[in-house]
Each structure stands twice: as C-alpha cells, then as structure tokens.
Coordinates of C-alpha atoms and ligand atoms in Angstrom, one line a residue:
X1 CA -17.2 -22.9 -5.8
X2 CA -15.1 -20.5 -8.1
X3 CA -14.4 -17.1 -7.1
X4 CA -13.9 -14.7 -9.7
X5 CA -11.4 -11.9 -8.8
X6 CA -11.0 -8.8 -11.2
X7 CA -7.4 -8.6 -12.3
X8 CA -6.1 -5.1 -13.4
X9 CA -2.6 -5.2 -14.9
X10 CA -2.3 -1.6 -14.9
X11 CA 0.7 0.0 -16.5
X12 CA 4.7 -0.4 -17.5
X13 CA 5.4 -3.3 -15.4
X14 CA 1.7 -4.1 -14.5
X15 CA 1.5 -7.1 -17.5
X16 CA 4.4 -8.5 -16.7
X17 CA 3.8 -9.3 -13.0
X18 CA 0.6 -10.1 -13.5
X19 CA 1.2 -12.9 -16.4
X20 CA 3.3 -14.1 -13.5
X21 CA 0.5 -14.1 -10.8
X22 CA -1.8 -16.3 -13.3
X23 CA 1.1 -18.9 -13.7
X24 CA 1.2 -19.2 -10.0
X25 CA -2.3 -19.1 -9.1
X26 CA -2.6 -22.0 -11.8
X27 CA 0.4 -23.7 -10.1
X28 CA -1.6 -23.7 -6.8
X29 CA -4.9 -25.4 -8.3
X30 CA -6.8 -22.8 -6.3
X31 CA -10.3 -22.3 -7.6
X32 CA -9.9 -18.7 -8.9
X33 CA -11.2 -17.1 -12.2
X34 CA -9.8 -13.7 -13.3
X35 CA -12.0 -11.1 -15.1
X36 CA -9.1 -9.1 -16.6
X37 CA -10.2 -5.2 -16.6
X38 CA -7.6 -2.9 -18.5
X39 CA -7.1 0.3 -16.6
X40 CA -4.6 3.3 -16.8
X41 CA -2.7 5.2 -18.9
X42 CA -3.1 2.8 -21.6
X43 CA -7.2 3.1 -21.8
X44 CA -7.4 6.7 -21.4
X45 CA -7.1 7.6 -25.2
X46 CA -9.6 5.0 -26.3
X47 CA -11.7 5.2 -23.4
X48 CA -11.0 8.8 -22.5
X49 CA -10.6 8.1 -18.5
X50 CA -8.0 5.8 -17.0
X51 CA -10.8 4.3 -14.9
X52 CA -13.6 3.2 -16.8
X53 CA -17.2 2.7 -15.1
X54 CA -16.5 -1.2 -16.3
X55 CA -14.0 -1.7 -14.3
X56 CA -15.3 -0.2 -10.8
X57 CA -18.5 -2.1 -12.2
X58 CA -16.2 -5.4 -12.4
X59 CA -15.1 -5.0 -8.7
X60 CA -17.9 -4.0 -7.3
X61 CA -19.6 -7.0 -8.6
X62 CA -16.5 -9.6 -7.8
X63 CA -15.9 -7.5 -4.4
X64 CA -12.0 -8.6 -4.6
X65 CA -9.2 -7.3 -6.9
X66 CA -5.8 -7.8 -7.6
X67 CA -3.9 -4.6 -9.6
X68 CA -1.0 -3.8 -10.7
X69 CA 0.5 -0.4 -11.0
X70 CA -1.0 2.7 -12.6
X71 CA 0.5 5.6 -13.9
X72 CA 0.1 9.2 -12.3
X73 CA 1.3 11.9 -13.8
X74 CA 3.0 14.5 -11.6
X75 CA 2.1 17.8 -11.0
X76 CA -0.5 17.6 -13.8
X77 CA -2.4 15.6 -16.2
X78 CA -5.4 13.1 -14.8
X79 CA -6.2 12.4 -11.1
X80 CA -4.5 9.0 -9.8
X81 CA -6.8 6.0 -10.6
X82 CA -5.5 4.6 -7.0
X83 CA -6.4 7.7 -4.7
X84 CA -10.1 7.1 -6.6
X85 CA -10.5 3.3 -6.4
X86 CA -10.1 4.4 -2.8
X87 CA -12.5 6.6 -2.3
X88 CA -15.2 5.4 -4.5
X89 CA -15.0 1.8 -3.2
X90 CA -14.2 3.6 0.6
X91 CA -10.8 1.3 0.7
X92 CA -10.3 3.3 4.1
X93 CA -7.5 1.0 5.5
X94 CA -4.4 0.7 3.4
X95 CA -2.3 -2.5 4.7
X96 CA 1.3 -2.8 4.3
X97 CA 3.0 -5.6 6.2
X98 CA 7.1 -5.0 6.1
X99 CA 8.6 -8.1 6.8
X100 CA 11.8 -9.4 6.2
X101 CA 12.6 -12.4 3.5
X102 CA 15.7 -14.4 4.4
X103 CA 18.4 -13.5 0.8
X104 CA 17.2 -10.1 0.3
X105 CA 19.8 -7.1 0.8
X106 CA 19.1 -5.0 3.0
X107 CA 21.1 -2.3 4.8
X108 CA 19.8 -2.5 7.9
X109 CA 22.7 -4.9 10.3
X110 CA 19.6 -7.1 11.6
X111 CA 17.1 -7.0 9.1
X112 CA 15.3 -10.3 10.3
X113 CA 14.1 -8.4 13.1
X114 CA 11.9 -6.5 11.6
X115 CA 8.7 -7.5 11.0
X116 CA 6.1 -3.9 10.8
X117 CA 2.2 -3.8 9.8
X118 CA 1.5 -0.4 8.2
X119 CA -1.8 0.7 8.8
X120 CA -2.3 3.9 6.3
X121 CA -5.6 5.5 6.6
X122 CA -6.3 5.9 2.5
X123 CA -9.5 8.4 2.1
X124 CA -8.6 11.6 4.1
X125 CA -5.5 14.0 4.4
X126 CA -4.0 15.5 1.8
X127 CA -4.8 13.1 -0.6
X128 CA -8.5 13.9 -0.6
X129 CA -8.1 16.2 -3.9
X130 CA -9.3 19.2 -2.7
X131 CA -6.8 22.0 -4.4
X132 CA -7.0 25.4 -5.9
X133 CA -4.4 25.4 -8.8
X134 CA -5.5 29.0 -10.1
X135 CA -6.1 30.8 -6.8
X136 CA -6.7 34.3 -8.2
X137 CA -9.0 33.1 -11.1
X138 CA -11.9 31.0 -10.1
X139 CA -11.4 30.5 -6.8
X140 CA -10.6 33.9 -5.9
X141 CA -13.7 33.9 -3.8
X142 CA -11.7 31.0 -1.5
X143 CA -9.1 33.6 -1.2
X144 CA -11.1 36.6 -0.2
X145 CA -12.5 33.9 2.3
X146 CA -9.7 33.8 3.7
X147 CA -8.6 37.1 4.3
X148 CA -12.1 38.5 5.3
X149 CA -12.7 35.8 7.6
X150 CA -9.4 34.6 9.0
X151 CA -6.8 37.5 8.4
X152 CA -4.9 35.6 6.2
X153 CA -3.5 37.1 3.0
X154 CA -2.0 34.5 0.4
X155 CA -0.2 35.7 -3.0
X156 CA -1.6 34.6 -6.6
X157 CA 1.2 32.3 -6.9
X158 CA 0.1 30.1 -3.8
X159 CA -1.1 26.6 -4.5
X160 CA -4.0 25.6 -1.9
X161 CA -4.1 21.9 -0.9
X162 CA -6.7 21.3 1.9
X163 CA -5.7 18.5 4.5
X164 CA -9.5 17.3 5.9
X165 CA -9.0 14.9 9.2
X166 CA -12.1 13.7 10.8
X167 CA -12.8 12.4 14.0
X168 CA -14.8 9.5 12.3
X169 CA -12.1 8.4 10.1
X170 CA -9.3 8.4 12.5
X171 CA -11.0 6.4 14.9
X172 CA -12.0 3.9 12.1
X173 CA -8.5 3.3 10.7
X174 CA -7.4 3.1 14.6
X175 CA -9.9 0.8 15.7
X176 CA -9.2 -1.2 12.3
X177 CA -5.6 -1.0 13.1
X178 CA -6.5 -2.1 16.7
X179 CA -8.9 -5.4 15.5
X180 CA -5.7 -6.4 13.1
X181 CA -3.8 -6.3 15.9
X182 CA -5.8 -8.6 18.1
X183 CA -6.3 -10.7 15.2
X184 CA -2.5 -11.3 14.4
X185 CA -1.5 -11.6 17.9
X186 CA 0.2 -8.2 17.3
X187 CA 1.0 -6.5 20.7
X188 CA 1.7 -2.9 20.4
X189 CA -0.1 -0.1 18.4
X190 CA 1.9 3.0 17.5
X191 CA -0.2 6.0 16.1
X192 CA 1.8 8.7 13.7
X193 CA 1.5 12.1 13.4
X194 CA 2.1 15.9 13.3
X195 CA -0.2 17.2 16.0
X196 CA 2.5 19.1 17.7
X197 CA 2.7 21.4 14.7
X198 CA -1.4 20.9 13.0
X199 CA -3.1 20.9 16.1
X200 CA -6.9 20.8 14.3
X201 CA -5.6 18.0 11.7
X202 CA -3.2 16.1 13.5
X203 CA -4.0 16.6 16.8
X204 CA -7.9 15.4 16.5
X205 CA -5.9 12.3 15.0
X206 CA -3.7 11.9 17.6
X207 CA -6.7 12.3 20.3
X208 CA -9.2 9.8 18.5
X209 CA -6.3 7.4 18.7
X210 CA -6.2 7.9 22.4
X211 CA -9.7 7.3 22.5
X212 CA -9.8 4.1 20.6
X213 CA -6.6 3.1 22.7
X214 CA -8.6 3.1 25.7
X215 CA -11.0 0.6 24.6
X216 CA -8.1 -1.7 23.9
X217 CA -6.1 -2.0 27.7
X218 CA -4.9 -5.1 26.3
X219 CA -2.5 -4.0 24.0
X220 CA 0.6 -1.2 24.7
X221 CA -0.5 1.5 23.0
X222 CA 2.2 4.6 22.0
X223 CA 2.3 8.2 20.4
X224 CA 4.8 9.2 18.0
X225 CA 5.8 12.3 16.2
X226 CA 6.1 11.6 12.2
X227 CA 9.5 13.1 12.1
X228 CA 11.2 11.1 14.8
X229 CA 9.4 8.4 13.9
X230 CA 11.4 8.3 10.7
X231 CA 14.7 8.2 13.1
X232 CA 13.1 5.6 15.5
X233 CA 12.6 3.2 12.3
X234 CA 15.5 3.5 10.4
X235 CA 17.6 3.1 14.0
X236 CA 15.7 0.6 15.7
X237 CA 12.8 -1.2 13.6
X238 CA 12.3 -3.6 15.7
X239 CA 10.6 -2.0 18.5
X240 CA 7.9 -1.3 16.4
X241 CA 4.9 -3.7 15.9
X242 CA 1.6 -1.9 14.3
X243 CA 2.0 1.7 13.0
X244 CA -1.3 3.9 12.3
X245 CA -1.1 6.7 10.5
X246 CA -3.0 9.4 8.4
X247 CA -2.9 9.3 4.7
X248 CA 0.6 11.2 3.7
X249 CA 2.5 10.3 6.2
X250 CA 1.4 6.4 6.1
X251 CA 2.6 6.7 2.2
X252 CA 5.9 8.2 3.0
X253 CA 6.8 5.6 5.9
X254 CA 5.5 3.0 3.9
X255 CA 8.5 3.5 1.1
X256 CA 11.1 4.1 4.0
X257 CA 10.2 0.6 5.9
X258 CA 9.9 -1.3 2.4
X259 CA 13.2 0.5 2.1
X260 CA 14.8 -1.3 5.2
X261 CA 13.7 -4.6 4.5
X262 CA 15.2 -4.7 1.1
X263 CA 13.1 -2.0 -1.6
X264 CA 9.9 -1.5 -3.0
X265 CA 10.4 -5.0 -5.4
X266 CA 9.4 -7.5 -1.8
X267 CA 6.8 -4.6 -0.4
X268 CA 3.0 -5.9 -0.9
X269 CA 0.0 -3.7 0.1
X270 CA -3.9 -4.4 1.0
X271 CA -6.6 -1.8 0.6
X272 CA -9.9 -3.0 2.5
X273 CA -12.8 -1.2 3.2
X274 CA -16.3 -2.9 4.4
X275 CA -17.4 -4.3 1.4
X276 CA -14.1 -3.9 -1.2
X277 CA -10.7 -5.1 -0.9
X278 CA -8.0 -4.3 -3.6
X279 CA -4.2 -6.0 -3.6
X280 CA -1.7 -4.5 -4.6
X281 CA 2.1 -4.2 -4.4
X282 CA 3.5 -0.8 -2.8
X283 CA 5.6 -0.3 -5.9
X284 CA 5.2 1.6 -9.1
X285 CA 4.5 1.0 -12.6
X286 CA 8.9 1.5 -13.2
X287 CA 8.6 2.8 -16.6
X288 CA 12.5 2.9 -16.6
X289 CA 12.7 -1.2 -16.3
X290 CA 9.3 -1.7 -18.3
X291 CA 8.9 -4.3 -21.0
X292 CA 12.6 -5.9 -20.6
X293 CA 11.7 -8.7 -17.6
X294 CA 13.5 -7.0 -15.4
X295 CA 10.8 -6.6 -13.1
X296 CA 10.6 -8.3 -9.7
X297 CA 7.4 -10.4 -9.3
X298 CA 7.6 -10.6 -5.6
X299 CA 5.8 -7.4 -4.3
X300 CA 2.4 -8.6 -6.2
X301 CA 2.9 -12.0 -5.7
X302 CA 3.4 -11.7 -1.7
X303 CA -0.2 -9.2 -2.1
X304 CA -1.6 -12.4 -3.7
X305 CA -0.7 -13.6 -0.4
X306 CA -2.4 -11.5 1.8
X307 CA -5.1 -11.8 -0.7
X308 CA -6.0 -15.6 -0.2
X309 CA -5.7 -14.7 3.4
X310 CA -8.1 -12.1 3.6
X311 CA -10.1 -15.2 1.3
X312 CA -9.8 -17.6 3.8
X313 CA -7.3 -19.5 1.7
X314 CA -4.7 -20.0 3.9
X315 CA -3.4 -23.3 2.3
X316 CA -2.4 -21.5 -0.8
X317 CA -1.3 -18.2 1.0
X318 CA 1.2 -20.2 3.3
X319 CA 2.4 -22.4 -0.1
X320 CA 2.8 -19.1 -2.4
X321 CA 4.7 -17.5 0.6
X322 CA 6.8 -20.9 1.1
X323 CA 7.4 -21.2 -2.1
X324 CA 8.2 -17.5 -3.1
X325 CA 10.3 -16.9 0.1
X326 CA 12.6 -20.5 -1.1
X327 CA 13.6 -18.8 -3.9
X328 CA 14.5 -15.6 -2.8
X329 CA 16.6 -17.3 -0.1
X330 CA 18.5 -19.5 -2.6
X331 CA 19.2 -16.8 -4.6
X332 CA 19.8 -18.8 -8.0
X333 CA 16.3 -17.6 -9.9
X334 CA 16.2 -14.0 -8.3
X335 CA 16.1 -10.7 -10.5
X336 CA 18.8 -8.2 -10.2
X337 CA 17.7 -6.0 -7.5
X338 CA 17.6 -9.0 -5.1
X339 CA 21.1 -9.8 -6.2
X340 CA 23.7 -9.5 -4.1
X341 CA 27.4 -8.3 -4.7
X342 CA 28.9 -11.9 -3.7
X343 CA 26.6 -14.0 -5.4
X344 CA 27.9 -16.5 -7.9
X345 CA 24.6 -16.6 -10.0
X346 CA 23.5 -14.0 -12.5
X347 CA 20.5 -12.3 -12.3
X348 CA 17.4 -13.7 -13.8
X349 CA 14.3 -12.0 -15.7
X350 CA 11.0 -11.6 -14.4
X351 CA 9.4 -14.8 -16.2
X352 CA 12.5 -16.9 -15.0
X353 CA 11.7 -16.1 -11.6
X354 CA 8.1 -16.9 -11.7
X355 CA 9.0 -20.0 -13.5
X356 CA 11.1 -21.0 -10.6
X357 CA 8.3 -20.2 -7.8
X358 CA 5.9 -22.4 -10.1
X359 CA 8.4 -24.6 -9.6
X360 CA 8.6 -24.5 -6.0
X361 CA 5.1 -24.6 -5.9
X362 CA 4.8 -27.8 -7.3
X363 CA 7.4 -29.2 -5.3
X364 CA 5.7 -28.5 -1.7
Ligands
LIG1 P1 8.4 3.0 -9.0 O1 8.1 2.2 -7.9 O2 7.7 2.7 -10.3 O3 10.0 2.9 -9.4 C1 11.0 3.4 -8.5 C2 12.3 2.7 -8.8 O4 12.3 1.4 -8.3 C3 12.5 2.5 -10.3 O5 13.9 2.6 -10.6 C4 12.1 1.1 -10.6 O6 12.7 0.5 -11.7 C5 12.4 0.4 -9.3 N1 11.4 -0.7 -9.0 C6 10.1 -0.5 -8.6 N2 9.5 -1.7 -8.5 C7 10.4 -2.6 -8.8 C8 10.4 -4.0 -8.9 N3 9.3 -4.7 -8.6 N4 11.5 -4.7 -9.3 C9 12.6 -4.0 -9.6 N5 12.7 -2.7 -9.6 C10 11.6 -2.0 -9.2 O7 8.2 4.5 -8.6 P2 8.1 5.9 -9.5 O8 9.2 5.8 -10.5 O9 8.1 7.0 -8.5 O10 6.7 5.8 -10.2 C11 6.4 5.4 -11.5 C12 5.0 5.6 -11.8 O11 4.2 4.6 -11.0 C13 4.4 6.9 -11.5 O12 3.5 7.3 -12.5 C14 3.6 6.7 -10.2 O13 2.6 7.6 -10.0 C15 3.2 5.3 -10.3 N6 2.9 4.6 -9.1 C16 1.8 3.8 -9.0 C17 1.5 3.1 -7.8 C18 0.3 2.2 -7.8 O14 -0.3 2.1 -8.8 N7 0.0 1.6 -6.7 C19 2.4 3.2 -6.7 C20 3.5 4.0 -6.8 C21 3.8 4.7 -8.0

C-alpha cells in the first residue's frame, strides 16, 4: 500500500535538494507519495507564521516527514520552525549518525574509522525558549525574584535564558540512546555533559544516565565532560560508538563530528518521538550557495536513508546508500565541496549529481 510522507522543502537550498530526493525516490520504484507542505521564511508574509497549522496538520496525519532546511533568524525575528516541530510533535530524540563515505575529504588522517551515532536530546535545555529579552520591563518581577529569594542581583542589561533538565527526559533520550544501541549492535554508550560546573542541570543528566546505564550491564557504558569531549573526538574518533547528550551541547558536537567526516553537505539527521518522526539533513538552508546548484544533495538524501529504515524499507535504504556512496567514491559527478585538490574532474551542480545517483540507482 502507498505511504504518503509530508515533504517540506523549506528554504534557500531546501527546493533544490528536495527536487533531487523525488528523482531518486522515483528511481527506486518505492511506493511513496509526497504531500508537499511549504514552510519557512518564504510563507510567513502570506501566511503570517513560518509554520502554518496545515503543515503540523499534514504530519501529524502522514506521521512521517522529510524537510529541508528553514531559516532562523539570529538574535531576533521569529522562533525557529525546527526547535517547534520538536516540541509540538515531542521529536525528543534527535539522531545523527556520522559515518564516513569513502572520496570525501576529510582532515582527519583515518577518517574511515569513524563511524559515531549522535543521540541529541531535542525538547529540553536551553533550547526550550524560555528567555527574558527586556529584563527590567515586564519581567522585572522575575528579577526581584531573584534577588529576594536567591540573593542574586542581575543588571538591566542581562539577557535570561533558562536551561530546564528533567529527570524524565534524560532518562528517555538515554534509554532511547540505550535501545538504538542494542538494536544496531552498537557496543558502548558515552553520555555528555557539564555536570562538573551545573550541578542541578547537568548533573541530574549525568546521574539519570547512570541510572539507565545500570539497566543495560550489557553494554560499556562511559561519562564524559562536554569540553574534553570535544578534544577526545577530534583526537581519537574512533573510540567513540553512541554519544548522548543534552540539547546544546548534542547540537554543537553534532557540527564538529559532521566536520571530521568531511562537513555539514554528507551529515543526515532523524528526529523521532513516539508517534512522529521528521528527516532531515544536519545542514542549513546556505543562503550564500542558494539557487546556483551548487548545493550538495547528499546530507538529505542519506536522511532519506535512515528514513526508509525507520519504514522498514531496507531494500531501498541499502540501494539509495549504495548508490549515493558509488558516486561520491568515484568522484566524477560530485559537487565542489566534495572535490578534492588532486582530482582531474570538475565539479558538478546539484541536479548533475542527483542525475548521476538516479543513475546508479538504476544500475544496481
Ligand atoms: P548552513 O549549514 O546553511 O551553511 C554553512 C556553510 O556550509 C555555508 O557556507 C554553506 O554554503 C555550506 N553548506 C551547507 N550545506 C551545504 C551543502 N549541502 N552543500 C554545500 N555546501 C553547504 O549554516 P548557516 O549559514 O549557519 O545557516 C543558514 C540558515 O540555515 C540560518 O537561518 C540557520 O538558522 C538555518 N539552519 C537551519 C537548519 C534546519 O532547518 N535544520 C539547520 C541549520 C541551520
């Protein structure tokens, strides 16, 4: 029977790689419809919100979505579209597998060695949205909170971002990070943090991850400080298996081991929650690159992967991955970020490279 997935193309980039996903998808004879639901900067001045009711409506009706990027302005402007498709669909588990593809340039001496699962808890932290951007006008009573009650004096010109950690959520990104580790064959679990310094945030991560560990003897189970952990992976990847992390720091490590493998353009990305599961690649919407077919397809195409996989469709995930990991090795239809300095071949646009993993596609 079809499945209908809802298909967001999001912003800058967004259309182009996701003309590119339909071609393959066709190219694969899977039996997939797409209901195509505009978000993003480009809605919000017709629809006045970046994310429309239609389009939550659309996924929580087809339960699975693929999306490309979406604008966020920084420092001001509308709240991001991601950080509220994951918490009104409770995406709680953010999935970013960091593995390395045989042709892509990386800096690292052994790349091939490296082969991560980032688990990113994606509702909590300091991405929640709770902040006080005018402290001494309306929320001066949050102020004189907290220098009647706690002894703590802050200035008018202090920003207030509150960092909310539950003992609930960290032990259900651990566990989940646990179960995807038993499911994969995975063998070690590393959970990340900053309890050393936030001992009520961090540390009640750190000790629900202790917790859950214990229910899982099976597997080696470690603790690691955010900051070294930053050393440990740039020096020696490849002692690391699962990571589990809180919110902020589970974005931030994300970049840096989608940087070691070879950049954001190979780096695909899974939000699931219970009911909801949204693809996506870790990149942005690269307004720099946007509209010229310069964009790598790779990052949403290897999420399309873990998306048939999470589908059950492992026939097509194994053929996309084949097919899409053939060409990056050959590197005669790759885009110019996955060029390298000795190659004899030029660089290729986006739609060139998709044509050539259609191509590839057809031939396995
Ligand atoms: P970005 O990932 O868009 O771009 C960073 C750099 O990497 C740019 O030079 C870009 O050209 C390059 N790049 C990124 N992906 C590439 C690809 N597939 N192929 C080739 N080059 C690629 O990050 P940014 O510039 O920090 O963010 C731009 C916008 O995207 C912001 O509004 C940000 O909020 C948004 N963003 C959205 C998501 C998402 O929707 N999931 C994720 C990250 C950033």
């Amino acid at each position: 029977m079809s499945q209908t997935i809802t298909l967001i193309p999001g912003d800058g980039v967004g259309p182009e790689i996701a003309d590119v996903v339909q071609q393959c998808v066709a190219a694969l004879d899977v039996d997939i419809e797409w209901d195509i639901q505009h978000a993003g900067a480009a809605v919000i001045e017709k629809e006045s919100t970046p994310l429309p009711d239609r389009v939550l409506d659309s996924i929580k009706k087809n339960k699975i979505a693929l999306k490309g990027p979406v604008e966020t302005p920084v420092g001001k402007g509308f709240r991001s579209v991601n950080v509220r498709l994951r918490q009104d669909l409770d995406l709680y588990a953010c999935v970013r597998p960091c593995k390395y593809y045989d042709g892509v340039k990386s800096r690292i001496t052994d790349p091939e060695s490296i082969d991560l699962i980032i688990v990113r808890e994606n509702t909590e932290d300091l991405y929640a949205g709770i902040e006080f951007m005018d402290s001494c006008g309306e929320e001066a009573p949050f102020l004189k909170f907290l220098k009647e009650q706690k002894g703590i004096e802050l200035g008018c010109d202090t920003g207030i971002s509150i960092k909310p950690i539950s003992i609930s959520g960290s032990e259900r990104i651990v566990t989940f990070a646990f179960e995807y580790a038993k499911k994969h064959g995975r063998k070690k679990v590393t959970a990340i943090d900053k309890a050393n310094i936030m001992k009520y945030s961090d540390g009640l991560f750190m000790r629900a991850a202790e917790a859950v560990s214990r229910r899982y003897p099976d597997f080696i189970y470690e603790h690691k400080l955010v900051d070294n952990m930053c050393m440990q992976l740039v020096q020696y990847p490849e002692k690391y298996d699962v990571l589990v992390l809180p919110n902020l720091y589970g974005d931030i490590i994300s970049d840096l081991a989608a940087g070691i493998i070879g950049g954001l353009g190979v780096a695909p990305g899974a939000n699931v929650g219970y009911d909801y599961a949204v693809f996506e690649a870790t990149h942005g919407s690269a307004p720099d690159i946007a509209g010229q077919n310069k964009v790598n397809p790779s990052g949403i195409l290897l999420s399309t992967v873990l998306m048939f996989k999470y589908m059950g469709l492992s026939d097509a995930a194994e053929r996309l991955e084949r097919s899409i990991a053939a060409v990056i090795r050959e590197g005669k239809h790759v885009t110019a970020d996955l060029k390298k300095a000795d190659s004899p071949h030029a660089p290729v646009g986006t739609r060139e490279m998709g044509n050539a993993v259609v191509e590839k596609i057809n031939s396995f």
